[in-house]
Amino acid sequence: MKLARTQPYYKRNRPHICSFWVKGECKRGEECPYRHEKPSDPDDPLSDQNIRDRYYGTNDPVADKLLRRASAMPALSSPEDRTITTLYVGNLGEFMTEKDLRDYFYQFGEIRNVSLVQKQQCAFVQFTNRGAAEVAAEKSFNKLILLGRRLTVRWGKSQAKQASLPEASGSLPQVPGLPGPLPLPMGGPGGMNYFNLPATGGLPPPLPFYFPPPPLPPNFQSSSTLTTPPNPQKESGSNIPVYYPSQDPTRMGAVQLNPTE
C-alpha cells in the first residue's frame, strides 16, 4: 500500500544522531555535524526493524503503521435507500469529458447513464445495480485522480426525495406564537373606514382632493392686457444707428486734436 504525502518530508535529509553525544563523549560541541538529540523511544517498534521481516512482510512495523493510518482515514458511508445507484463526481475542470468518466467507472460495473454538467464542473454517474455503485464509491472516495485533478466522489440524492421537496414547501406548518392576520377595515361611506368609526348618516361628505386656486389681486393685469411702449424708430421707418456711450472716445480718456491748430 502506497499513500501519497500531502506535505514535503524533510526529515530524511536530517543528519544522524551523534553516538558520542549520547554517551557523553562528544568534544566537538556546536561544530559537530551530527544531531545532538536523544534517540527515539526504545519501546517504539519502528526503532527496531529487521530487514528480513520487512522483506517477507511478517512483523513489519512500517506496514502496520501504514495500515493503521489507512483505517483511520474517513470512509464514504452508503445511503440507506437501496434505490440510489448514482454517484456525484465533482471538481472536473474544463477539459474533462464524458468518455474519460466512462473509461474509469466501467471497471466497476455496467453504467446506465453519465450526465455531465459542464457549467458547474460536476457529473452524475448512474449504475444499473447497487453493488457496482458501492464498489465504485469505495474504490474512488479520496483516491480518484483523472487528468491531474483530484475528483470528489459522493453518493447522489434520491429522486423521490427531490420530487417531494416542492410539494412539501407549500404546506409548511405555521410557527406557534405568532399573531394572527389583522382584521379588515369596517365598511363605511365610500368603503374606506380605516379608523373603524361608527357608520352614521350625519357625517359630512369627504373633502375633495382638488382645491381651487386663490382669487387674484384687484390690480393684477394679465399678459394679454399688457401694452408695450411704442418704438419711434420703428414707426418712422428711419435707420438711425443706436448710440452707445462706449463709442465716445472722450469718455475713454482719448484726447481729440483740433484740426485748425
PDB file of C-alpha atoms in Angstrom:
ATOM      1  CA  MET A   1       0.000   0.000   0.000  1.00  0.00           C
ATOM      2  CA  LYS A   2       1.392   3.385  -1.006  1.00  0.00           C
ATOM      3  CA  LEU A   3      -0.111   6.540   0.486  1.00  0.00           C
ATOM      4  CA  ALA A   4       0.696   9.897  -1.066  1.00  0.00           C
ATOM      5  CA  ARG A   5       2.050  12.591   1.204  1.00  0.00           C
ATOM      6  CA  THR A   6       0.288  15.924   1.388  1.00  0.00           C
ATOM      7  CA  GLN A   7       3.398  17.764   2.665  1.00  0.00           C
ATOM      8  CA  PRO A   8       7.095  17.520   1.840  1.00  0.00           C
ATOM      9  CA  TYR A   9       9.082  15.147   4.040  1.00  0.00           C
ATOM     10  CA  TYR A  10      12.211  16.949   5.218  1.00  0.00           C
ATOM     11  CA  LYS A  11      13.192  14.515   7.979  1.00  0.00           C
ATOM     12  CA  ARG A  12      15.019  12.225   5.595  1.00  0.00           C
ATOM     13  CA  ASN A  13      17.554  14.990   4.911  1.00  0.00           C
ATOM     14  CA  ARG A  14      18.451  15.456   8.567  1.00  0.00           C
ATOM     15  CA  PRO A  15      21.845  14.221   9.821  1.00  0.00           C
ATOM     16  CA  HIS A  16      22.127  11.192  12.062  1.00  0.00           C
ATOM     17  CA  ILE A  17      22.265  11.357  15.839  1.00  0.00           C
ATOM     18  CA  CYS A  18      25.737  11.724  17.287  1.00  0.00           C
ATOM     19  CA  SER A  19      26.539   8.477  19.099  1.00  0.00           C
ATOM     20  CA  PHE A  20      29.359  10.154  21.076  1.00  0.00           C
ATOM     21  CA  TRP A  21      26.938  12.803  22.359  1.00  0.00           C
ATOM     22  CA  VAL A  22      24.559  10.073  23.559  1.00  0.00           C
ATOM     23  CA  LYS A  23      27.442   8.544  25.541  1.00  0.00           C
ATOM     24  CA  GLY A  24      28.503  11.982  26.769  1.00  0.00           C
ATOM     25  CA  GLU A  25      31.870  11.863  24.986  1.00  0.00           C
ATOM     26  CA  CYS A  26      31.393  14.321  22.082  1.00  0.00           C
ATOM     27  CA  LYS A  27      34.034  17.076  22.260  1.00  0.00           C
ATOM     28  CA  ARG A  28      33.080  18.986  19.095  1.00  0.00           C
ATOM     29  CA  GLY A  29      30.262  20.931  20.653  1.00  0.00           C
ATOM     30  CA  GLU A  30      28.390  23.140  18.204  1.00  0.00           C
ATOM     31  CA  GLU A  31      30.809  22.256  15.395  1.00  0.00           C
ATOM     32  CA  CYS A  32      29.636  18.647  15.399  1.00  0.00           C
ATOM     33  CA  PRO A  33      27.890  17.863  12.053  1.00  0.00           C
ATOM     34  CA  TYR A  34      25.588  15.316  13.707  1.00  0.00           C
ATOM     35  CA  ARG A  35      22.467  15.938  15.742  1.00  0.00           C
ATOM     36  CA  HIS A  36      22.755  16.283  19.497  1.00  0.00           C
ATOM     37  CA  GLU A  37      19.344  14.845  20.351  1.00  0.00           C
ATOM     38  CA  LYS A  38      18.089  11.943  22.321  1.00  0.00           C
ATOM     39  CA  PRO A  39      17.183   8.904  20.247  1.00  0.00           C
ATOM     40  CA  SER A  40      13.601   7.771  19.898  1.00  0.00           C
ATOM     41  CA  ASP A  41      11.817   5.655  22.435  1.00  0.00           C
ATOM     42  CA  PRO A  42      13.436   2.187  22.516  1.00  0.00           C
ATOM     43  CA  ASP A  43       9.992   0.665  23.062  1.00  0.00           C
ATOM     44  CA  ASP A  44       8.827   2.090  19.731  1.00  0.00           C
ATOM     45  CA  PRO A  45       8.561  -0.804  17.220  1.00  0.00           C
ATOM     46  CA  LEU A  46       9.880   1.433  14.446  1.00  0.00           C
ATOM     47  CA  SER A  47      13.186   1.787  16.270  1.00  0.00           C
ATOM     48  CA  ASP A  48      13.910  -1.939  15.958  1.00  0.00           C
ATOM     49  CA  GLN A  49      13.384  -3.076  12.353  1.00  0.00           C
ATOM     50  CA  ASN A  50      14.505  -6.365  10.880  1.00  0.00           C
ATOM     51  CA  ILE A  51      15.333  -6.408   7.163  1.00  0.00           C
ATOM     52  CA  ARG A  52      14.096  -9.984   6.807  1.00  0.00           C
ATOM     53  CA  ASP A  53      10.729  -9.195   8.387  1.00  0.00           C
ATOM     54  CA  ARG A  54      10.419  -6.125   6.203  1.00  0.00           C
ATOM     55  CA  TYR A  55      11.162  -8.194   3.105  1.00  0.00           C
ATOM     56  CA  TYR A  56       8.699 -11.020   3.827  1.00  0.00           C
ATOM     57  CA  GLY A  57       6.092  -8.785   5.439  1.00  0.00           C
ATOM     58  CA  THR A  58       5.991 -10.571   8.779  1.00  0.00           C
ATOM     59  CA  ASN A  59       6.006  -8.476  11.951  1.00  0.00           C
ATOM     60  CA  ASP A  60       6.608  -5.383   9.831  1.00  0.00           C
ATOM     61  CA  PRO A  61       6.125  -2.261  11.981  1.00  0.00           C
ATOM     62  CA  VAL A  62       6.156   0.065   8.974  1.00  0.00           C
ATOM     63  CA  ALA A  63       3.373  -1.872   7.259  1.00  0.00           C
ATOM     64  CA  ASP A  64       1.325  -1.877  10.467  1.00  0.00           C
ATOM     65  CA  LYS A  65       1.718   1.887  10.733  1.00  0.00           C
ATOM     66  CA  LEU A  66       0.511   2.385   7.162  1.00  0.00           C
ATOM     67  CA  LEU A  67      -2.449   0.076   7.718  1.00  0.00           C
ATOM     68  CA  ARG A  68      -3.461   1.930  10.875  1.00  0.00           C
ATOM     69  CA  ARG A  69      -3.213   5.227   9.038  1.00  0.00           C
ATOM     70  CA  ALA A  70      -5.356   3.886   6.197  1.00  0.00           C
ATOM     71  CA  SER A  71      -8.011   2.567   8.580  1.00  0.00           C
ATOM     72  CA  ALA A  72      -8.196   5.956  10.317  1.00  0.00           C
ATOM     73  CA  MET A  73      -8.982   7.765   7.058  1.00  0.00           C
ATOM     74  CA  PRO A  74     -12.621   8.861   6.552  1.00  0.00           C
ATOM     75  CA  ALA A  75     -14.838   6.480   4.624  1.00  0.00           C
ATOM     76  CA  LEU A  76     -17.904   7.142   2.499  1.00  0.00           C
ATOM     77  CA  SER A  77     -20.974   5.586   4.089  1.00  0.00           C
ATOM     78  CA  SER A  78     -23.640   4.133   1.817  1.00  0.00           C
ATOM     79  CA  PRO A  79     -27.166   5.605   1.992  1.00  0.00           C
ATOM     80  CA  GLU A  80     -29.985   3.549   3.451  1.00  0.00           C
ATOM     81  CA  ASP A  81     -32.116   3.899   0.338  1.00  0.00           C
ATOM     82  CA  ARG A  82     -31.226   0.895  -1.817  1.00  0.00           C
ATOM     83  CA  THR A  83     -32.664   2.518  -4.943  1.00  0.00           C
ATOM     84  CA  ILE A  84     -29.824   5.052  -5.091  1.00  0.00           C
ATOM     85  CA  THR A  85     -27.257   3.925  -7.653  1.00  0.00           C
ATOM     86  CA  THR A  86     -25.902   7.343  -8.670  1.00  0.00           C
ATOM     87  CA  LEU A  87     -22.540   8.823  -7.714  1.00  0.00           C
ATOM     88  CA  TYR A  88     -21.743  12.535  -7.714  1.00  0.00           C
ATOM     89  CA  VAL A  89     -18.329  13.420  -9.181  1.00  0.00           C
ATOM     90  CA  GLY A  90     -17.125  16.996  -8.617  1.00  0.00           C
ATOM     91  CA  ASN A  91     -14.105  19.191  -9.391  1.00  0.00           C
ATOM     92  CA  LEU A  92     -13.958  18.025 -13.018  1.00  0.00           C
ATOM     93  CA  GLY A  93     -12.461  21.133 -14.565  1.00  0.00           C
ATOM     94  CA  GLU A  94     -12.971  22.399 -18.102  1.00  0.00           C
ATOM     95  CA  PHE A  95     -11.293  19.594 -20.065  1.00  0.00           C
ATOM     96  CA  MET A  96     -12.974  16.549 -18.508  1.00  0.00           C
ATOM     97  CA  THR A  97     -15.251  14.687 -20.934  1.00  0.00           C
ATOM     98  CA  GLU A  98     -17.904  12.026 -20.590  1.00  0.00           C
ATOM     99  CA  LYS A  99     -15.617   9.479 -22.232  1.00  0.00           C
ATOM    100  CA  ASP A 100     -12.969   9.987 -19.528  1.00  0.00           C
ATOM    101  CA  LEU A 101     -15.505   9.211 -16.812  1.00  0.00           C
ATOM    102  CA  ARG A 102     -16.859   6.168 -18.636  1.00  0.00           C
ATOM    103  CA  ASP A 103     -13.366   4.786 -19.200  1.00  0.00           C
ATOM    104  CA  TYR A 104     -12.716   4.843 -15.463  1.00  0.00           C
ATOM    105  CA  PHE A 105     -16.061   3.774 -13.974  1.00  0.00           C
ATOM    106  CA  TYR A 106     -16.833   0.963 -16.420  1.00  0.00           C
ATOM    107  CA  GLN A 107     -14.467  -1.348 -14.496  1.00  0.00           C
ATOM    108  CA  PHE A 108     -16.842  -1.453 -11.516  1.00  0.00           C
ATOM    109  CA  GLY A 109     -19.981  -2.487 -13.399  1.00  0.00           C
ATOM    110  CA  GLU A 110     -22.463  -1.628 -16.102  1.00  0.00           C
ATOM    111  CA  ILE A 111     -23.181   2.096 -16.396  1.00  0.00           C
ATOM    112  CA  ARG A 112     -26.710   3.222 -17.191  1.00  0.00           C
ATOM    113  CA  ASN A 113     -26.126   6.934 -17.717  1.00  0.00           C
ATOM    114  CA  VAL A 114     -23.470   9.637 -17.314  1.00  0.00           C
ATOM    115  CA  SER A 115     -24.768  13.215 -17.006  1.00  0.00           C
ATOM    116  CA  LEU A 116     -22.058  15.868 -17.362  1.00  0.00           C
ATOM    117  CA  VAL A 117     -22.868  19.391 -16.096  1.00  0.00           C
ATOM    118  CA  GLN A 118     -20.094  21.479 -17.603  1.00  0.00           C
ATOM    119  CA  LYS A 119     -21.342  24.768 -16.111  1.00  0.00           C
ATOM    120  CA  GLN A 120     -20.938  23.503 -12.535  1.00  0.00           C
ATOM    121  CA  GLN A 121     -17.969  21.218 -13.366  1.00  0.00           C
ATOM    122  CA  CYS A 122     -19.612  18.088 -11.997  1.00  0.00           C
ATOM    123  CA  ALA A 123     -21.143  14.855 -13.269  1.00  0.00           C
ATOM    124  CA  PHE A 124     -23.568  12.127 -12.169  1.00  0.00           C
ATOM    125  CA  VAL A 125     -22.666   8.501 -12.899  1.00  0.00           C
ATOM    126  CA  GLN A 126     -25.589   6.076 -12.604  1.00  0.00           C
ATOM    127  CA  PHE A 127     -25.019   2.314 -12.419  1.00  0.00           C
ATOM    128  CA  THR A 128     -27.509  -0.412 -13.227  1.00  0.00           C
ATOM    129  CA  ASN A 129     -27.208  -2.136  -9.826  1.00  0.00           C
ATOM    130  CA  ARG A 130     -26.402  -1.075  -6.281  1.00  0.00           C
ATOM    131  CA  GLY A 131     -23.412  -3.385  -5.824  1.00  0.00           C
ATOM    132  CA  ALA A 132     -21.421  -1.790  -8.629  1.00  0.00           C
ATOM    133  CA  ALA A 133     -22.134   1.680  -7.232  1.00  0.00           C
ATOM    134  CA  GLU A 134     -20.921   0.655  -3.758  1.00  0.00           C
ATOM    135  CA  VAL A 135     -17.678  -0.780  -5.140  1.00  0.00           C
ATOM    136  CA  ALA A 136     -17.077   2.351  -7.220  1.00  0.00           C
ATOM    137  CA  ALA A 137     -17.694   4.606  -4.229  1.00  0.00           C
ATOM    138  CA  GLU A 138     -15.342   2.569  -2.015  1.00  0.00           C
ATOM    139  CA  LYS A 139     -12.527   2.468  -4.568  1.00  0.00           C
ATOM    140  CA  SER A 140     -12.840   6.095  -5.682  1.00  0.00           C
ATOM    141  CA  PHE A 141     -13.513   8.074  -2.491  1.00  0.00           C
ATOM    142  CA  ASN A 142     -10.486  10.358  -1.814  1.00  0.00           C
ATOM    143  CA  LYS A 143      -8.464   8.294  -4.326  1.00  0.00           C
ATOM    144  CA  LEU A 144      -9.688   9.286  -7.771  1.00  0.00           C
ATOM    145  CA  ILE A 145      -7.272  11.382  -9.875  1.00  0.00           C
ATOM    146  CA  LEU A 146      -8.067  11.988 -13.569  1.00  0.00           C
ATOM    147  CA  LEU A 147      -6.174  14.305 -15.906  1.00  0.00           C
ATOM    148  CA  GLY A 148      -4.090  15.529 -12.975  1.00  0.00           C
ATOM    149  CA  ARG A 149      -7.119  16.610 -10.885  1.00  0.00           C
ATOM    150  CA  ARG A 150      -8.292  15.039  -7.631  1.00  0.00           C
ATOM    151  CA  LEU A 151     -12.017  14.440  -8.076  1.00  0.00           C
ATOM    152  CA  THR A 152     -14.656  14.483  -5.360  1.00  0.00           C
ATOM    153  CA  VAL A 153     -16.850  11.370  -5.204  1.00  0.00           C
ATOM    154  CA  ARG A 154     -20.057  11.236  -3.160  1.00  0.00           C
ATOM    155  CA  TRP A 155     -23.395   9.499  -3.257  1.00  0.00           C
ATOM    156  CA  GLY A 156     -26.230  11.125  -5.181  1.00  0.00           C
ATOM    157  CA  LYS A 157     -29.604  12.013  -3.689  1.00  0.00           C
ATOM    158  CA  SER A 158     -32.795  10.066  -4.027  1.00  0.00           C
ATOM    159  CA  GLN A 159     -35.072  11.093  -6.899  1.00  0.00           C
ATOM    160  CA  ALA A 160     -38.180  10.548  -4.768  1.00  0.00           C
ATOM    161  CA  LYS A 161     -36.959  12.930  -2.062  1.00  0.00           C
ATOM    162  CA  GLN A 162     -36.071  15.614  -4.597  1.00  0.00           C
ATOM    163  CA  ALA A 163     -39.548  15.369  -6.174  1.00  0.00           C
ATOM    164  CA  SER A 164     -41.276  15.695  -2.800  1.00  0.00           C
ATOM    165  CA  LEU A 165     -39.426  18.881  -1.822  1.00  0.00           C
ATOM    166  CA  PRO A 166     -41.568  21.307  -3.929  1.00  0.00           C
ATOM    167  CA  GLU A 167     -44.784  19.700  -2.699  1.00  0.00           C
ATOM    168  CA  ALA A 168     -43.786  19.941   0.948  1.00  0.00           C
ATOM    169  CA  SER A 169     -42.705  23.579   0.614  1.00  0.00           C
ATOM    170  CA  GLY A 170     -46.305  24.708   0.051  1.00  0.00           C
ATOM    171  CA  SER A 171     -47.709  23.033   3.196  1.00  0.00           C
ATOM    172  CA  LEU A 172     -45.248  24.053   5.891  1.00  0.00           C
ATOM    173  CA  PRO A 173     -46.663  24.210   9.433  1.00  0.00           C
ATOM    174  CA  GLN A 174     -47.128  27.643  10.934  1.00  0.00           C
ATOM    175  CA  VAL A 175     -44.781  28.829  13.636  1.00  0.00           C
ATOM    176  CA  PRO A 176     -46.555  28.843  17.009  1.00  0.00           C
ATOM    177  CA  GLY A 177     -46.745  32.091  18.962  1.00  0.00           C
ATOM    178  CA  LEU A 178     -47.061  34.457  16.012  1.00  0.00           C
ATOM    179  CA  PRO A 179     -50.040  36.890  15.959  1.00  0.00           C
ATOM    180  CA  GLY A 180     -52.824  36.289  13.500  1.00  0.00           C
ATOM    181  CA  PRO A 181     -53.678  38.450  10.497  1.00  0.00           C
ATOM    182  CA  LEU A 182     -55.037  41.962  11.080  1.00  0.00           C
ATOM    183  CA  PRO A 183     -58.823  42.436  10.692  1.00  0.00           C
ATOM    184  CA  LEU A 184     -60.116  44.127   7.585  1.00  0.00           C
ATOM    185  CA  PRO A 185     -61.462  47.714   7.935  1.00  0.00           C
ATOM    186  CA  MET A 186     -65.202  48.052   8.507  1.00  0.00           C
ATOM    187  CA  GLY A 187     -67.340  49.244   5.629  1.00  0.00           C
ATOM    188  CA  GLY A 188     -68.316  52.915   5.815  1.00  0.00           C
ATOM    189  CA  PRO A 189     -69.098  55.729   3.428  1.00  0.00           C
ATOM    190  CA  GLY A 190     -67.123  55.049   0.301  1.00  0.00           C
ATOM    191  CA  GLY A 191     -65.864  51.740   1.702  1.00  0.00           C
ATOM    192  CA  MET A 192     -62.723  53.348   3.304  1.00  0.00           C
ATOM    193  CA  ASN A 193     -63.323  53.448   7.048  1.00  0.00           C
ATOM    194  CA  TYR A 194     -59.754  52.746   8.224  1.00  0.00           C
ATOM    195  CA  PHE A 195     -60.369  54.115  11.753  1.00  0.00           C
ATOM    196  CA  ASN A 196     -63.392  51.863  12.431  1.00  0.00           C
ATOM    197  CA  LEU A 197     -65.680  54.808  13.092  1.00  0.00           C
ATOM    198  CA  PRO A 198     -69.385  54.065  13.597  1.00  0.00           C
ATOM    199  CA  ALA A 199     -71.389  54.398  10.420  1.00  0.00           C
ATOM    200  CA  THR A 200     -73.872  57.252  10.902  1.00  0.00           C
ATOM    201  CA  GLY A 201     -75.912  59.206   8.393  1.00  0.00           C
ATOM    202  CA  GLY A 202     -74.962  62.658   9.744  1.00  0.00           C
ATOM    203  CA  LEU A 203     -71.280  62.567   8.793  1.00  0.00           C
ATOM    204  CA  PRO A 204     -70.138  65.346   6.470  1.00  0.00           C
ATOM    205  CA  PRO A 205     -69.068  64.338   2.980  1.00  0.00           C
ATOM    206  CA  PRO A 206     -65.375  63.774   2.470  1.00  0.00           C
ATOM    207  CA  LEU A 207     -63.324  66.762   1.345  1.00  0.00           C
ATOM    208  CA  PRO A 208     -62.323  66.829  -2.308  1.00  0.00           C
ATOM    209  CA  PHE A 209     -58.729  66.267  -3.208  1.00  0.00           C
ATOM    210  CA  TYR A 210     -58.657  69.318  -5.579  1.00  0.00           C
ATOM    211  CA  PHE A 211     -58.657  72.825  -4.113  1.00  0.00           C
ATOM    212  CA  PRO A 212     -59.485  75.848  -6.333  1.00  0.00           C
ATOM    213  CA  PRO A 213     -56.756  78.496  -6.749  1.00  0.00           C
ATOM    214  CA  PRO A 214     -56.964  81.660  -4.586  1.00  0.00           C
ATOM    215  CA  PRO A 215     -58.524  84.836  -6.065  1.00  0.00           C
ATOM    216  CA  LEU A 216     -56.297  87.246  -7.955  1.00  0.00           C
ATOM    217  CA  PRO A 217     -55.453  90.739  -6.566  1.00  0.00           C
ATOM    218  CA  PRO A 218     -57.547  93.685  -7.898  1.00  0.00           C
ATOM    219  CA  ASN A 219     -54.598  95.441  -9.635  1.00  0.00           C
ATOM    220  CA  PHE A 220     -53.420  92.297 -11.432  1.00  0.00           C
ATOM    221  CA  GLN A 221     -53.137  92.567 -15.200  1.00  0.00           C
ATOM    222  CA  SER A 222     -52.831  89.527 -17.365  1.00  0.00           C
ATOM    223  CA  SER A 223     -50.276  89.187 -20.138  1.00  0.00           C
ATOM    224  CA  SER A 224     -52.967  89.742 -22.741  1.00  0.00           C
ATOM    225  CA  THR A 225     -53.840  93.236 -21.399  1.00  0.00           C
ATOM    226  CA  LEU A 226     -50.251  94.476 -21.040  1.00  0.00           C
ATOM    227  CA  THR A 227     -49.153  97.009 -23.700  1.00  0.00           C
ATOM    228  CA  THR A 228     -45.631  97.630 -24.866  1.00  0.00           C
ATOM    229  CA  PRO A 229     -44.327 101.218 -25.296  1.00  0.00           C
ATOM    230  CA  PRO A 230     -44.160 102.447 -28.876  1.00  0.00           C
ATOM    231  CA  ASN A 231     -40.846 102.374 -30.772  1.00  0.00           C
ATOM    232  CA  PRO A 232     -40.287 105.708 -32.536  1.00  0.00           C
ATOM    233  CA  GLN A 233     -37.647 104.327 -34.851  1.00  0.00           C
ATOM    234  CA  LYS A 234     -39.914 101.527 -35.955  1.00  0.00           C
ATOM    235  CA  GLU A 235     -42.838 103.897 -36.531  1.00  0.00           C
ATOM    236  CA  SER A 236     -40.813 106.494 -38.521  1.00  0.00           C
ATOM    237  CA  GLY A 237     -39.051 103.847 -40.567  1.00  0.00           C
ATOM    238  CA  SER A 238     -35.649 105.592 -40.286  1.00  0.00           C
ATOM    239  CA  ASN A 239     -32.397 103.693 -39.953  1.00  0.00           C
ATOM    240  CA  ILE A 240     -30.856 105.793 -37.199  1.00  0.00           C
ATOM    241  CA  PRO A 241     -27.976 103.889 -35.612  1.00  0.00           C
ATOM    242  CA  VAL A 242     -28.152 103.198 -31.930  1.00  0.00           C
ATOM    243  CA  TYR A 243     -25.792 105.382 -29.911  1.00  0.00           C
ATOM    244  CA  TYR A 244     -23.786 103.722 -27.148  1.00  0.00           C
ATOM    245  CA  PRO A 245     -21.801 105.766 -24.584  1.00  0.00           C
ATOM    246  CA  SER A 246     -18.794 103.494 -25.067  1.00  0.00           C
ATOM    247  CA  GLN A 247     -18.472 104.796 -28.628  1.00  0.00           C
ATOM    248  CA  ASP A 248     -17.493 108.289 -27.394  1.00  0.00           C
ATOM    249  CA  PRO A 249     -13.644 108.486 -27.407  1.00  0.00           C
ATOM    250  CA  THR A 250     -13.644 111.324 -24.866  1.00  0.00           C
ATOM    251  CA  ARG A 251     -15.242 109.066 -22.299  1.00  0.00           C
ATOM    252  CA  MET A 252     -12.433 106.549 -22.756  1.00  0.00           C
ATOM    253  CA  GLY A 253      -9.711 109.135 -21.954  1.00  0.00           C
ATOM    254  CA  ALA A 254      -8.643 109.916 -25.510  1.00  0.00           C
ATOM    255  CA  VAL A 255      -7.602 113.483 -26.427  1.00  0.00           C
ATOM    256  CA  GLN A 256      -9.038 114.940 -29.637  1.00  0.00           C
ATOM    257  CA  LEU A 257      -6.744 117.184 -31.671  1.00  0.00           C
ATOM    258  CA  ASN A 258      -8.153 120.405 -33.099  1.00  0.00           C
ATOM    259  CA  PRO A 259      -7.735 120.352 -36.900  1.00  0.00           C
ATOM    260  CA  THR A 260      -7.251 124.176 -37.010  1.00  0.00           C
ATOM    261  CA  GLU A 261      -4.183 124.024 -34.895  1.00  0.00           C
TER     262      GLU A 261
END
